[in-house]
Amino acid sequence: MRGLRSSSSLLVAAAALLLFCCCFTIGDANGGLRLGYYSASCPRAEDVVREQVAQLYDKHGNTAVSWLRALFHDCMVGSCDASLLLDTSAAAGVSEKSAPRSFGMRNFKYVDAIKAALERECPGTVSCADVLALAARDGAAALGGPRVAMRTGRLDSRVSRYDEVGRDLPNHNDSVSAVLSRFAAVGVDAEGAVALLGAHSVGRVHCFNLVGRLYPSVDAGIDPAYGAYLRGRCPTADAREDTRDVAYARNDRATPMVLDNMYYKNLLARKGLLLVDQRLADDPRTAPFVARMAADNTYFHDRFAAALLTMSENNPLAADEGEVRRDCRFVNSA
C-alpha cells in the first residue's frame, strides 16, 4: 500500500512538473504575451479600445486602414514596440514617421485619442504597442475582415528605429525574394506574406508610388483598360510626395473599404496596383496562394488572421527594455 502511495505521489509530481514546463515554454515562446493580459490591472482595456475604434470608424472610415498599416510599419521594424509613434526628440532620436517609407501614413491623432481614453480608465497601464495591436485587430473586423485572437502585454520602446525603417520595410517595387525575406525575418512564411499583402484590398495608393508603372508608357503587365484608368487618376509623371492634396488611386475599385479577396482577383485580372502586388501572381513561390485566396475568401481570412497574429508578436521587449508610455509620442520622463 505504501508503495502504491509513493508511486501515486511520484506521478502527481511528474504531471505537475510537465504542466509547469509546458506553460513556461508557451509563455516564453510568446515573449510573455497572453490573452486577457489586462484582465486584472485594467479589466475594460479591450472594451475601451473596441468602443473607441467603433466611434472613430463611424466618423472617419479610413482610420481602420490606417491602424492596419500602422501595426505593419511598427512590427516589421525591429519589434512591435510602438517606436513608430515617437516624435523626434533628444531622448528618442529621429521619428520613424519622417522616414521616406512612412510617406502617406496618417491618423496618428486617433491613436492618441484611444490612448487618452485608456489613460482615463487606467492611468499608466496599457502600452501604446498594445493600443496599436488592438486597434488593428478591431479595425480589421470593422472592414469586414476576420476576428483575431490578439494577445497583449507588449512594452513600448524608449528609442526610435528610424535607421532600420528602410532596411526592414518592403518597398512597393521590391522583388518577391526581397519581400519574402523581410517577412521571414518576423516569422511570417510565404503563404502568410501573400495573405498580409491582401490588406492592399482596402485604402489607396498615392500616385507618387504608381507613376513608374504608367510613364512614359504603361507597364505591359497591366490590363490596358486599367492602365488607362490609372493614367486618368495620375495624369502626370510629375507626382509629388510633399503636397497636401496628393493624387491617389483606390487599391480596389469594387469593394474599396472591405477587407476581402478582391485584391487577389484583381491580380489574376492583371489589375495589381503596385508592382510588388502584381509580381505575387507571377512568381511560382507565391502564385498558388494568390490563386487559392482569389477563389476562397474564408481561406484568405484564416491565413490573414494567423499571419497578422504572428507579425504582431515580433520580438516583444523584455521588462528592462521598455516601458508603458503615458503619451505615445514621447518617452516617459525620468
mmCIF file of C-alpha atoms in Angstrom:
data_model
loop_
_atom_site.group_PDB
_atom_site.id
_atom_site.type_symbol
_atom_site.label_atom_id
_atom_site.label_comp_id
_atom_site.label_asym_id
_atom_site.label_seq_id
_atom_site.Cartn_x
_atom_site.Cartn_y
_atom_site.Cartn_z
ATOM 1 C CA MET A 1 0.000 0.000 0.000
ATOM 2 C CA ARG A 2 2.867 2.305 0.935
ATOM 3 C CA GLY A 3 4.456 1.553 -2.453
ATOM 4 C CA LEU A 4 1.240 2.485 -4.265
ATOM 5 C CA ARG A 5 1.015 5.802 -2.386
ATOM 6 C CA SER A 6 4.635 6.524 -3.217
ATOM 7 C CA SER A 7 4.101 5.748 -6.917
ATOM 8 C CA SER A 8 0.965 7.895 -6.958
ATOM 9 C CA SER A 9 2.834 10.813 -5.404
ATOM 10 C CA LEU A 10 5.582 10.490 -7.969
ATOM 11 C CA LEU A 11 3.047 10.516 -10.805
ATOM 12 C CA VAL A 12 1.355 13.639 -9.429
ATOM 13 C CA ALA A 13 4.729 15.369 -9.060
ATOM 14 C CA ALA A 14 5.751 14.373 -12.575
ATOM 15 C CA ALA A 15 2.470 15.627 -14.013
ATOM 16 C CA ALA A 16 2.836 18.938 -12.172
ATOM 17 C CA LEU A 17 6.386 19.332 -13.465
ATOM 18 C CA LEU A 18 5.275 18.581 -17.015
ATOM 19 C CA LEU A 19 2.450 21.121 -16.764
ATOM 20 C CA PHE A 20 4.860 23.746 -15.434
ATOM 21 C CA CYS A 21 7.343 23.110 -18.228
ATOM 22 C CA CYS A 22 4.630 23.286 -20.892
ATOM 23 C CA CYS A 23 3.219 26.520 -19.508
ATOM 24 C CA PHE A 24 6.655 28.060 -19.232
ATOM 25 C CA THR A 25 7.500 27.102 -22.807
ATOM 26 C CA ILE A 26 4.285 28.553 -24.173
ATOM 27 C CA GLY A 27 4.682 31.804 -22.260
ATOM 28 C CA ASP A 28 8.332 32.121 -23.187
ATOM 29 C CA ALA A 29 7.575 31.469 -26.866
ATOM 30 C CA ASN A 30 5.145 34.414 -26.868
ATOM 31 C CA GLY A 31 7.516 36.729 -25.023
ATOM 32 C CA GLY A 32 5.144 36.996 -22.087
ATOM 33 C CA LEU A 33 2.187 37.978 -24.264
ATOM 34 C CA ARG A 34 -1.129 36.368 -23.411
ATOM 35 C CA LEU A 35 -4.840 36.683 -23.937
ATOM 36 C CA GLY A 36 -6.511 38.905 -21.371
ATOM 37 C CA TYR A 37 -3.254 40.383 -20.120
ATOM 38 C CA TYR A 38 -5.106 43.365 -18.624
ATOM 39 C CA SER A 39 -7.971 41.375 -17.097
ATOM 40 C CA ALA A 40 -6.821 42.256 -13.557
ATOM 41 C CA SER A 41 -4.945 45.559 -13.996
ATOM 42 C CA CYS A 42 -7.436 47.186 -16.388
ATOM 43 C CA PRO A 43 -10.470 44.922 -16.929
ATOM 44 C CA ARG A 44 -12.139 47.190 -19.519
ATOM 45 C CA ALA A 45 -8.984 47.880 -21.545
ATOM 46 C CA GLU A 46 -10.010 45.910 -24.623
ATOM 47 C CA ASP A 47 -13.586 47.182 -24.400
ATOM 48 C CA VAL A 48 -12.322 50.765 -24.293
ATOM 49 C CA VAL A 49 -10.234 50.195 -27.430
ATOM 50 C CA ARG A 50 -13.141 48.481 -29.180
ATOM 51 C CA GLU A 51 -15.520 51.330 -28.305
ATOM 52 C CA GLN A 52 -13.059 53.988 -29.441
ATOM 53 C CA VAL A 53 -12.346 52.175 -32.707
ATOM 54 C CA ALA A 54 -16.077 51.877 -33.416
ATOM 55 C CA GLN A 55 -16.685 55.576 -32.702
ATOM 56 C CA LEU A 56 -13.747 56.746 -34.784
ATOM 57 C CA TYR A 57 -14.578 54.380 -37.643
ATOM 58 C CA ASP A 58 -18.138 55.704 -37.768
ATOM 59 C CA LYS A 59 -16.797 59.238 -38.131
ATOM 60 C CA HIS A 60 -13.697 58.548 -40.219
ATOM 61 C CA GLY A 61 -13.865 55.218 -42.045
ATOM 62 C CA ASN A 62 -10.282 55.385 -43.280
ATOM 63 C CA THR A 63 -8.973 55.148 -39.718
ATOM 64 C CA ALA A 64 -9.353 51.345 -39.845
ATOM 65 C CA VAL A 65 -6.993 51.177 -42.811
ATOM 66 C CA SER A 66 -4.519 53.447 -41.011
ATOM 67 C CA TRP A 67 -4.450 51.169 -37.961
ATOM 68 C CA LEU A 68 -3.625 48.118 -40.059
ATOM 69 C CA ARG A 69 -0.823 49.951 -41.799
ATOM 70 C CA ALA A 70 0.488 51.358 -38.514
ATOM 71 C CA LEU A 71 0.779 47.891 -36.978
ATOM 72 C CA PHE A 72 2.592 46.642 -40.087
ATOM 73 C CA HIS A 73 5.055 49.543 -40.018
ATOM 74 C CA ASP A 74 5.665 49.159 -36.304
ATOM 75 C CA CYS A 75 6.079 45.386 -36.117
ATOM 76 C CA MET A 76 8.189 44.936 -39.235
ATOM 77 C CA VAL A 77 10.833 47.293 -37.878
ATOM 78 C CA GLY A 78 12.658 45.605 -35.033
ATOM 79 C CA SER A 79 9.796 44.917 -32.665
ATOM 80 C CA CYS A 80 6.109 45.564 -32.008
ATOM 81 C CA ASP A 81 7.015 48.290 -29.557
ATOM 82 C CA ALA A 82 5.267 51.486 -30.731
ATOM 83 C CA SER A 83 8.601 53.001 -31.752
ATOM 84 C CA LEU A 84 6.707 54.196 -34.832
ATOM 85 C CA LEU A 85 4.633 56.590 -32.722
ATOM 86 C CA LEU A 86 7.537 58.501 -31.173
ATOM 87 C CA ASP A 87 8.021 62.101 -32.247
ATOM 88 C CA THR A 88 11.525 63.354 -32.903
ATOM 89 C CA SER A 89 13.192 64.302 -29.633
ATOM 90 C CA ALA A 90 16.581 64.335 -27.984
ATOM 91 C CA ALA A 91 15.617 61.295 -25.923
ATOM 92 C CA ALA A 92 14.135 59.129 -28.687
ATOM 93 C CA GLY A 93 16.013 60.295 -31.784
ATOM 94 C CA VAL A 94 14.582 60.978 -35.243
ATOM 95 C CA SER A 95 10.978 59.868 -35.644
ATOM 96 C CA GLU A 96 10.204 56.897 -37.863
ATOM 97 C CA LYS A 97 7.211 58.895 -39.092
ATOM 98 C CA SER A 98 9.625 61.136 -41.002
ATOM 99 C CA ALA A 99 11.267 58.243 -42.886
ATOM 100 C CA PRO A 100 10.618 58.084 -46.656
ATOM 101 C CA ARG A 101 8.932 54.675 -46.310
ATOM 102 C CA SER A 102 6.404 56.271 -43.949
ATOM 103 C CA PHE A 103 5.120 58.558 -46.696
ATOM 104 C CA GLY A 104 1.335 58.754 -46.669
ATOM 105 C CA MET A 105 0.877 57.494 -43.115
ATOM 106 C CA ARG A 106 -1.679 59.459 -41.143
ATOM 107 C CA ASN A 107 -4.347 59.421 -38.449
ATOM 108 C CA PHE A 108 -1.846 59.117 -35.616
ATOM 109 C CA LYS A 109 -4.002 61.591 -33.704
ATOM 110 C CA TYR A 110 -6.683 58.920 -33.420
ATOM 111 C CA VAL A 111 -4.212 56.548 -31.789
ATOM 112 C CA ASP A 112 -3.644 59.356 -29.300
ATOM 113 C CA ALA A 113 -7.422 59.541 -28.768
ATOM 114 C CA ILE A 114 -7.602 55.831 -27.920
ATOM 115 C CA LYS A 115 -4.633 56.113 -25.587
ATOM 116 C CA ALA A 116 -6.217 59.120 -23.837
ATOM 117 C CA ALA A 117 -9.386 57.100 -23.212
ATOM 118 C CA LEU A 118 -7.307 54.296 -21.715
ATOM 119 C CA GLU A 119 -5.390 56.734 -19.533
ATOM 120 C CA ARG A 120 -8.692 57.977 -18.135
ATOM 121 C CA GLU A 121 -9.731 54.391 -17.422
ATOM 122 C CA CYS A 122 -6.427 53.007 -16.084
ATOM 123 C CA PRO A 123 -3.559 55.529 -15.937
ATOM 124 C CA GLY A 124 -0.128 54.234 -16.910
ATOM 125 C CA THR A 125 -1.290 50.680 -17.513
ATOM 126 C CA VAL A 126 -1.904 49.896 -21.200
ATOM 127 C CA SER A 127 1.055 50.242 -23.540
ATOM 128 C CA CYS A 128 0.960 52.133 -26.816
ATOM 129 C CA ALA A 129 2.214 48.981 -28.536
ATOM 130 C CA ASP A 130 -0.899 47.151 -27.348
ATOM 131 C CA VAL A 131 -3.054 50.068 -28.471
ATOM 132 C CA LEU A 132 -1.680 49.597 -31.999
ATOM 133 C CA ALA A 133 -2.243 45.834 -31.892
ATOM 134 C CA LEU A 134 -5.793 46.027 -30.537
ATOM 135 C CA ALA A 135 -6.769 48.895 -32.848
ATOM 136 C CA ALA A 136 -5.533 46.883 -35.849
ATOM 137 C CA ARG A 137 -7.479 43.852 -34.615
ATOM 138 C CA ASP A 138 -10.696 45.837 -34.295
ATOM 139 C CA GLY A 139 -10.004 47.802 -37.482
ATOM 140 C CA ALA A 140 -9.711 44.585 -39.488
ATOM 141 C CA ALA A 141 -13.047 43.404 -38.107
ATOM 142 C CA ALA A 142 -14.681 46.760 -38.898
ATOM 143 C CA LEU A 143 -13.551 46.358 -42.510
ATOM 144 C CA GLY A 144 -15.281 43.000 -42.784
ATOM 145 C CA GLY A 145 -12.133 41.027 -42.091
ATOM 146 C CA PRO A 146 -11.530 38.241 -39.592
ATOM 147 C CA ARG A 147 -11.503 38.457 -35.817
ATOM 148 C CA VAL A 148 -8.000 37.947 -34.472
ATOM 149 C CA ALA A 149 -7.318 36.499 -31.003
ATOM 150 C CA MET A 150 -4.763 39.196 -30.197
ATOM 151 C CA ARG A 151 -2.508 38.600 -27.220
ATOM 152 C CA THR A 152 -1.358 41.596 -25.198
ATOM 153 C CA GLY A 153 1.391 42.554 -22.773
ATOM 154 C CA ARG A 154 3.765 44.443 -25.091
ATOM 155 C CA LEU A 155 6.024 47.206 -23.814
ATOM 156 C CA ASP A 156 6.901 50.489 -25.506
ATOM 157 C CA SER A 157 10.319 51.334 -26.889
ATOM 158 C CA ARG A 158 12.297 54.244 -25.475
ATOM 159 C CA VAL A 159 14.018 54.918 -28.809
ATOM 160 C CA SER A 160 13.049 55.396 -32.428
ATOM 161 C CA ARG A 161 14.225 52.873 -35.014
ATOM 162 C CA TYR A 162 14.495 55.414 -37.823
ATOM 163 C CA ASP A 163 17.718 53.928 -39.193
ATOM 164 C CA GLU A 164 16.097 50.482 -39.562
ATOM 165 C CA VAL A 165 12.974 51.533 -41.472
ATOM 166 C CA GLY A 166 14.473 51.459 -44.961
ATOM 167 C CA ARG A 167 16.097 48.093 -44.296
ATOM 168 C CA ASP A 168 13.128 46.292 -42.748
ATOM 169 C CA LEU A 169 10.043 47.567 -44.570
ATOM 170 C CA PRO A 170 9.259 46.114 -48.022
ATOM 171 C CA ASN A 171 9.024 48.698 -50.781
ATOM 172 C CA HIS A 172 6.327 48.996 -53.441
ATOM 173 C CA ASN A 173 8.671 47.922 -56.244
ATOM 174 C CA ASP A 174 10.642 45.221 -54.411
ATOM 175 C CA SER A 175 11.243 41.773 -55.833
ATOM 176 C CA VAL A 176 9.263 38.858 -54.412
ATOM 177 C CA SER A 177 12.512 37.498 -52.975
ATOM 178 C CA ALA A 178 13.091 40.709 -51.039
ATOM 179 C CA VAL A 179 9.518 40.754 -49.755
ATOM 180 C CA LEU A 180 9.584 37.127 -48.636
ATOM 181 C CA SER A 181 12.936 37.657 -46.932
ATOM 182 C CA ARG A 182 11.642 40.607 -44.930
ATOM 183 C CA PHE A 183 8.509 38.788 -43.837
ATOM 184 C CA ALA A 184 10.530 35.690 -42.944
ATOM 185 C CA ALA A 185 12.595 37.862 -40.594
ATOM 186 C CA VAL A 186 9.476 38.352 -38.435
ATOM 187 C CA GLY A 187 8.399 34.715 -38.653
ATOM 188 C CA VAL A 188 5.862 35.019 -41.476
ATOM 189 C CA ASP A 189 6.139 32.425 -44.266
ATOM 190 C CA ALA A 190 5.329 32.874 -47.959
ATOM 191 C CA GLU A 191 1.647 31.987 -47.526
ATOM 192 C CA GLY A 192 1.364 34.468 -44.665
ATOM 193 C CA ALA A 193 3.161 37.178 -46.660
ATOM 194 C CA VAL A 194 0.689 36.819 -49.508
ATOM 195 C CA ALA A 195 -2.176 36.989 -47.013
ATOM 196 C CA LEU A 196 -0.867 40.104 -45.273
ATOM 197 C CA LEU A 197 -0.379 41.896 -48.572
ATOM 198 C CA GLY A 198 -4.102 41.299 -49.021
ATOM 199 C CA ALA A 199 -4.503 44.343 -46.779
ATOM 200 C CA HIS A 200 -3.988 46.188 -50.067
ATOM 201 C CA SER A 201 -7.611 45.296 -50.707
ATOM 202 C CA VAL A 202 -8.505 48.432 -48.746
ATOM 203 C CA GLY A 203 -7.288 52.001 -48.789
ATOM 204 C CA ARG A 204 -5.458 53.819 -51.526
ATOM 205 C CA VAL A 205 -2.059 54.335 -53.130
ATOM 206 C CA HIS A 206 -0.556 57.734 -53.849
ATOM 207 C CA CYS A 207 0.352 58.451 -57.455
ATOM 208 C CA PHE A 208 3.934 59.049 -56.357
ATOM 209 C CA ASN A 209 4.222 55.265 -55.966
ATOM 210 C CA LEU A 210 2.385 54.463 -59.219
ATOM 211 C CA VAL A 211 3.752 56.698 -61.944
ATOM 212 C CA GLY A 212 6.763 54.471 -62.529
ATOM 213 C CA ARG A 213 4.344 51.871 -63.943
ATOM 214 C CA LEU A 214 2.430 54.408 -66.049
ATOM 215 C CA TYR A 215 5.015 56.711 -67.671
ATOM 216 C CA PRO A 216 6.486 57.118 -70.207
ATOM 217 C CA SER A 217 4.395 54.100 -71.211
ATOM 218 C CA VAL A 218 2.049 51.827 -69.313
ATOM 219 C CA ASP A 219 3.650 48.688 -67.870
ATOM 220 C CA ALA A 220 2.953 45.776 -70.232
ATOM 221 C CA GLY A 221 1.884 43.714 -67.209
ATOM 222 C CA ILE A 222 -1.140 45.966 -66.551
ATOM 223 C CA ASP A 223 -4.512 45.340 -68.163
ATOM 224 C CA PRO A 224 -4.748 48.075 -70.861
ATOM 225 C CA ALA A 225 -8.131 49.394 -69.764
ATOM 226 C CA TYR A 226 -6.970 49.502 -66.168
ATOM 227 C CA GLY A 227 -3.800 51.290 -67.224
ATOM 228 C CA ALA A 228 -5.889 53.941 -68.961
ATOM 229 C CA TYR A 229 -7.974 54.364 -65.804
ATOM 230 C CA LEU A 230 -4.839 54.762 -63.669
ATOM 231 C CA ARG A 231 -3.468 57.396 -66.026
ATOM 232 C CA GLY A 232 -6.712 59.253 -65.524
ATOM 233 C CA ARG A 233 -6.185 59.127 -61.764
ATOM 234 C CA CYS A 234 -2.498 60.052 -62.111
ATOM 235 C CA PRO A 235 -2.384 62.299 -65.177
ATOM 236 C CA THR A 236 1.273 63.300 -64.942
ATOM 237 C CA ALA A 237 4.572 61.592 -64.276
ATOM 238 C CA ASP A 238 5.484 64.523 -62.050
ATOM 239 C CA ALA A 239 3.657 63.213 -58.971
ATOM 240 C CA ARG A 240 4.838 64.895 -55.816
ATOM 241 C CA GLU A 241 5.019 63.324 -52.388
ATOM 242 C CA ASP A 242 5.213 66.546 -50.425
ATOM 243 C CA THR A 243 1.912 68.222 -51.302
ATOM 244 C CA ARG A 244 -1.119 68.312 -49.020
ATOM 245 C CA ASP A 245 -3.566 67.378 -51.768
ATOM 246 C CA VAL A 246 -1.896 64.211 -53.043
ATOM 247 C CA ALA A 247 -3.406 62.401 -56.044
ATOM 248 C CA TYR A 248 -4.200 58.732 -55.476
ATOM 249 C CA ALA A 249 -5.939 55.625 -56.795
ATOM 250 C CA ARG A 250 -8.021 53.160 -54.788
ATOM 251 C CA ASN A 251 -6.456 49.751 -54.207
ATOM 252 C CA ASP A 252 -9.725 48.061 -55.095
ATOM 253 C CA ARG A 253 -12.470 49.811 -57.045
ATOM 254 C CA ALA A 254 -15.127 47.140 -56.452
ATOM 255 C CA THR A 255 -15.028 46.888 -52.643
ATOM 256 C CA PRO A 256 -12.609 49.657 -51.618
ATOM 257 C CA MET A 257 -13.401 49.533 -47.887
ATOM 258 C CA VAL A 258 -13.862 45.784 -47.426
ATOM 259 C CA LEU A 259 -11.006 43.510 -46.419
ATOM 260 C CA ASP A 260 -11.794 40.715 -48.851
ATOM 261 C CA ASN A 261 -10.228 38.595 -51.567
ATOM 262 C CA MET A 262 -11.000 41.038 -54.395
ATOM 263 C CA TYR A 263 -7.335 42.033 -54.226
ATOM 264 C CA TYR A 264 -6.313 38.571 -55.468
ATOM 265 C CA LYS A 265 -8.996 38.515 -58.159
ATOM 266 C CA ASN A 266 -7.606 41.818 -59.389
ATOM 267 C CA LEU A 267 -4.093 40.372 -59.528
ATOM 268 C CA LEU A 268 -5.289 37.493 -61.694
ATOM 269 C CA ALA A 269 -7.002 40.036 -63.964
ATOM 270 C CA ARG A 270 -3.720 41.993 -64.318
ATOM 271 C CA LYS A 271 -5.091 44.847 -62.198
ATOM 272 C CA GLY A 272 -2.464 44.882 -59.481
ATOM 273 C CA LEU A 273 -1.904 48.447 -58.409
ATOM 274 C CA LEU A 274 1.672 48.235 -57.137
ATOM 275 C CA LEU A 275 4.442 46.386 -58.911
ATOM 276 C CA VAL A 276 5.106 44.226 -55.860
ATOM 277 C CA ASP A 277 1.431 43.197 -55.836
ATOM 278 C CA GLN A 278 1.393 42.044 -59.442
ATOM 279 C CA ARG A 279 4.627 40.131 -59.010
ATOM 280 C CA LEU A 280 2.919 37.900 -56.424
ATOM 281 C CA ALA A 281 0.679 36.493 -59.163
ATOM 282 C CA ASP A 282 3.641 35.763 -61.416
ATOM 283 C CA ASP A 283 6.173 34.216 -59.038
ATOM 284 C CA PRO A 284 5.901 30.412 -58.654
ATOM 285 C CA ARG A 285 6.542 30.696 -54.894
ATOM 286 C CA THR A 286 3.505 32.894 -54.338
ATOM 287 C CA ALA A 287 1.204 32.407 -57.354
ATOM 288 C CA PRO A 288 -0.532 29.270 -55.933
ATOM 289 C CA PHE A 289 -1.504 31.198 -52.793
ATOM 290 C CA VAL A 290 -2.814 34.091 -54.896
ATOM 291 C CA ALA A 291 -4.996 31.711 -56.911
ATOM 292 C CA ARG A 292 -6.332 29.940 -53.836
ATOM 293 C CA MET A 293 -7.100 33.170 -51.979
ATOM 294 C CA ALA A 294 -8.836 34.571 -55.058
ATOM 295 C CA ALA A 295 -11.092 31.512 -55.071
ATOM 296 C CA ASP A 296 -11.761 31.283 -51.329
ATOM 297 C CA ASN A 297 -12.395 34.337 -49.144
ATOM 298 C CA THR A 298 -12.614 32.226 -45.979
ATOM 299 C CA TYR A 299 -9.173 30.772 -46.656
ATOM 300 C CA PHE A 300 -7.810 34.294 -47.148
ATOM 301 C CA HIS A 301 -9.331 35.480 -43.872
ATOM 302 C CA ASP A 302 -7.983 32.470 -41.973
ATOM 303 C CA ARG A 303 -4.454 32.929 -43.283
ATOM 304 C CA PHE A 304 -4.608 36.717 -42.824
ATOM 305 C CA ALA A 305 -5.630 36.329 -39.163
ATOM 306 C CA ALA A 306 -2.846 33.814 -38.491
ATOM 307 C CA ALA A 307 -0.175 35.922 -40.201
ATOM 308 C CA LEU A 308 -1.312 39.139 -38.526
ATOM 309 C CA LEU A 309 -1.044 37.417 -35.153
ATOM 310 C CA THR A 310 2.462 36.154 -35.943
ATOM 311 C CA MET A 311 3.634 39.574 -37.104
ATOM 312 C CA SER A 312 2.049 41.282 -34.091
ATOM 313 C CA GLU A 313 4.183 39.201 -31.737
ATOM 314 C CA ASN A 314 7.515 40.018 -33.338
ATOM 315 C CA ASN A 315 10.297 40.380 -30.783
ATOM 316 C CA PRO A 316 8.392 41.816 -27.782
ATOM 317 C CA LEU A 317 10.569 43.847 -25.456
ATOM 318 C CA ALA A 318 11.736 42.440 -22.138
ATOM 319 C CA ALA A 319 10.837 44.220 -18.901
ATOM 320 C CA ASP A 320 14.183 46.036 -18.731
ATOM 321 C CA GLU A 321 13.990 47.142 -22.376
ATOM 322 C CA GLY A 322 10.717 49.039 -22.450
ATOM 323 C CA GLU A 323 8.069 50.967 -20.572
ATOM 324 C CA VAL A 324 4.381 51.854 -20.684
ATOM 325 C CA ARG A 325 4.345 55.356 -22.143
ATOM 326 C CA ARG A 326 1.856 57.846 -20.777
ATOM 327 C CA ASP A 327 1.913 59.754 -24.070
ATOM 328 C CA CYS A 328 2.539 57.642 -27.154
ATOM 329 C CA ARG A 329 4.528 60.427 -28.814
ATOM 330 C CA PHE A 330 7.157 60.773 -26.102
ATOM 331 C CA VAL A 331 9.165 58.541 -23.785
ATOM 332 C CA ASN A 332 8.359 58.910 -20.115
ATOM 333 C CA SER A 333 10.435 61.472 -18.239
ATOM 334 C CA ALA A 334 12.780 60.070 -15.617
#
